Coordinates of N, CA and C in Angstrom, one line a residue:
V10 N -11.3 7.7 11.1 CA -12.0 6.5 10.5 C -13.2 7.1 9.7
L11 N -13.3 6.6 8.5 CA -14.4 7.0 7.7 C -15.7 6.1 7.9
S12 N -16.8 6.5 7.4 CA -18.0 5.7 7.6 C -18.0 4.3 7.0
N13 N -17.1 4.1 6.0 CA -17.0 2.8 5.4 C -16.0 1.9 6.1
G14 N -15.4 2.4 7.2 CA -14.5 1.7 8.0 C -13.0 1.9 7.6
M15 N -12.7 2.7 6.6 CA -11.4 2.9 6.2 C -10.7 3.9 7.2
K16 N -9.5 3.5 7.6 CA -8.7 4.3 8.6 C -7.7 5.1 7.8
I17 N -7.5 6.4 8.1 CA -6.5 7.2 7.4 C -5.7 7.9 8.5
Q18 N -4.4 7.8 8.4 CA -3.5 8.4 9.3 C -2.7 9.5 8.6
F19 N -2.4 10.6 9.3 CA -1.7 11.7 8.7 C -0.5 12.0 9.5
E20 N 0.6 12.6 8.8 CA 1.8 13.1 9.5 C 1.4 14.4 10.2
H21 N 2.4 14.9 10.9 CA 2.2 16.2 11.6 C 2.0 17.4 10.6
D22 N 2.5 17.3 9.4 CA 2.4 18.3 8.5 C 1.1 18.2 7.6
G23 N 0.3 17.2 7.9 CA -1.0 17.0 7.2 C -0.9 16.0 6.0
T24 N 0.3 15.5 5.6 CA 0.3 14.6 4.5 C -0.1 13.2 5.0
M25 N -0.7 12.5 4.1 CA -1.2 11.2 4.4 C -0.1 10.2 4.6
D26 N -0.2 9.4 5.6 CA 0.8 8.5 6.1 C 0.4 7.0 5.9
K27 N -0.9 6.7 6.1 CA -1.3 5.3 6.1 C -2.8 5.2 5.8
L28 N -3.1 4.2 5.0 CA -4.5 3.8 4.8 C -4.7 2.4 5.2
E29 N -5.9 2.1 5.7 CA -6.1 0.7 6.2 C -7.6 0.4 6.0
S30 N -8.0 -0.7 5.4 CA -9.4 -1.1 5.3 C -9.4 -2.6 5.0
R31 N -10.2 -3.3 5.9 CA -10.3 -4.8 5.7 C -11.1 -5.1 4.4
S32 N -12.0 -4.2 4.0 CA -12.8 -4.5 2.9 C -12.1 -4.0 1.6
G33 N -10.9 -3.4 1.7 CA -10.2 -3.0 0.5 C -10.1 -1.5 0.3
I34 N -8.9 -1.1 -0.1 CA -8.6 0.3 -0.4 C -8.9 0.5 -1.8
P35 N -9.6 1.6 -2.2 CA -9.7 1.8 -3.7 C -8.4 1.9 -4.4
S36 N -8.2 1.2 -5.4 CA -6.9 1.2 -6.1 C -6.5 2.6 -6.6
E37 N -7.4 3.5 -6.8 CA -7.0 4.8 -7.2 C -6.2 5.6 -6.2
M38 N -6.2 5.1 -5.0 CA -5.5 5.8 -3.9 C -4.0 5.2 -3.8
I39 N -3.7 4.2 -4.6 CA -2.4 3.6 -4.6 C -1.7 4.1 -5.9
P40 N -0.3 4.4 -5.8 CA 0.4 4.8 -7.0 C 0.3 3.8 -8.1
V41 N 0.1 4.3 -9.3 CA -0.1 3.4 -10.5 C 1.0 2.4 -10.7
Q42 N 2.2 2.7 -10.4 CA 3.3 1.7 -10.5 C 3.1 0.5 -9.6
I43 N 2.6 0.8 -8.4 CA 2.4 -0.3 -7.4 C 1.1 -1.1 -7.9
R44 N 0.1 -0.4 -8.3 CA -1.1 -1.0 -8.8 C -0.8 -2.0 -9.9
D45 N 0.0 -1.5 -10.9 CA 0.3 -2.3 -12.1 C 1.1 -3.6 -11.7
Y46 N 2.1 -3.4 -10.7 CA 2.8 -4.6 -10.3 C 1.9 -5.6 -9.6
V47 N 1.1 -5.2 -8.7 CA 0.2 -6.1 -8.0 C -0.8 -6.7 -9.0
K48 N -1.3 -6.0 -9.9 CA -2.3 -6.5 -10.9 C -1.6 -7.6 -11.8
M49 N -0.3 -7.4 -12.1 CA 0.4 -8.4 -12.9 C 0.7 -9.6 -12.1
H50 N 1.2 -9.5 -10.9 CA 1.7 -10.6 -10.2 C 0.7 -11.3 -9.2
Y51 N -0.3 -10.5 -8.8 CA -1.3 -11.0 -7.8 C -2.7 -10.5 -8.2
P52 N -3.2 -10.9 -9.4 CA -4.4 -10.3 -9.9 C -5.7 -10.4 -9.1
D53 N -5.7 -11.4 -8.2 CA -6.9 -11.6 -7.4 C -6.9 -10.9 -6.0
A54 N -5.7 -10.3 -5.7 CA -5.6 -9.7 -4.4 C -6.1 -8.2 -4.4
I55 N -6.5 -7.8 -3.3 CA -6.9 -6.4 -3.1 C -6.0 -5.8 -2.0
F56 N -5.9 -4.4 -2.1 CA -5.1 -3.7 -1.1 C -5.9 -3.6 0.2
V57 N -5.3 -3.9 1.3 CA -5.9 -3.8 2.6 C -5.1 -2.8 3.5
E58 N -3.9 -2.5 3.1 CA -3.1 -1.5 3.8 C -2.1 -0.8 2.9
Y59 N -1.9 0.5 3.0 CA -0.9 1.2 2.2 C -0.3 2.2 3.1
E60 N 1.1 2.1 3.2 CA 1.8 3.0 4.1 C 2.9 3.7 3.3
I61 N 3.0 5.0 3.5 CA 4.0 5.8 2.9 C 5.1 6.1 3.9
G62 N 6.3 5.6 3.6 CA 7.5 5.9 4.5 C 8.3 7.0 3.9
K63 N 9.4 7.4 4.6 CA 10.3 8.4 4.1 C 11.1 7.9 2.9
R64 N 11.4 6.6 2.9 CA 12.2 6.0 1.8 C 11.5 4.9 1.0
S65 N 10.3 4.6 1.4 CA 9.7 3.5 0.8 C 8.1 3.5 0.9
Y66 N 7.5 2.7 0.1 CA 6.0 2.5 0.2 C 5.8 1.0 0.6
E67 N 4.8 0.7 1.4 CA 4.5 -0.6 1.7 C 3.0 -0.9 1.6
V68 N 2.7 -2.1 1.0 CA 1.3 -2.5 0.9 C 1.1 -3.8 1.4
K69 N 0.0 -4.0 2.0 CA -0.4 -5.4 2.5 C -1.6 -5.7 1.6
L70 N -1.6 -7.0 1.2 CA -2.7 -7.5 0.3 C -3.6 -8.4 1.0
S71 N -4.7 -8.7 0.4 CA -5.7 -9.6 0.9 C -5.2 -11.0 1.0
N72 N -4.2 -11.4 0.2 CA -3.6 -12.7 0.2 C -2.5 -12.8 1.3
R73 N -2.4 -11.8 2.2 CA -1.6 -11.8 3.3 C -0.1 -11.5 3.0
L74 N 0.2 -11.1 1.8 CA 1.5 -10.7 1.4 C 1.7 -9.3 1.7
E75 N 3.0 -8.9 2.1 CA 3.4 -7.5 2.3 C 4.5 -7.2 1.3
L76 N 4.3 -6.2 0.6 CA 5.3 -5.8 -0.5 C 5.8 -4.4 -0.1
K77 N 7.1 -4.3 -0.2 CA 7.8 -3.0 0.0 C 8.5 -2.5 -1.2
F78 N 8.2 -1.3 -1.6 CA 8.8 -0.7 -2.8 C 9.7 0.5 -2.4
N79 N 10.8 0.7 -3.1 CA 11.6 1.9 -2.9 C 10.9 3.1 -3.5
R80 N 11.5 4.3 -3.4 CA 11.0 5.5 -4.0 C 10.9 5.5 -5.5
N81 N 11.6 4.5 -6.2 CA 11.5 4.4 -7.6 C 10.6 3.3 -8.0
F82 N 9.8 2.8 -7.0 CA 8.7 1.8 -7.2 C 9.3 0.4 -7.6
N83 N 10.5 0.1 -7.2 CA 11.1 -1.2 -7.4 C 10.8 -2.0 -6.2
V84 N 10.4 -3.3 -6.3 CA 10.2 -4.1 -5.2 C 11.5 -4.4 -4.4
I85 N 11.5 -4.1 -3.1 CA 12.7 -4.4 -2.4 C 12.5 -5.4 -1.3
E86 N 11.3 -5.8 -1.1 CA 11.0 -6.8 -0.1 C 9.6 -7.4 -0.3
I87 N 9.5 -8.7 -0.1 CA 8.2 -9.4 -0.1 C 8.2 -10.3 1.1
D88 N 7.2 -10.1 1.9 CA 7.1 -10.9 3.2 C 5.7 -11.6 3.2
D89 N 5.8 -12.9 3.4 CA 4.5 -13.6 3.5 C 4.4 -14.1 4.9

């Protein structure tokens, strides 16, 4: 947990696994393809969680939407 309240989790090999922050994750920490998609479709939302899976990426937004992207950054699931 960082001093600003952001939580960072790591895998056993030291690679980042998950970011979480109620006040928002800096967009620079999110892949540009995901940032661009969110900016285009949900311009007022901020990232509150970002998770890197073996086959996908998942983000949770301040508007309570959860978006799942495959490794090619195509949206494969939207959960509200």
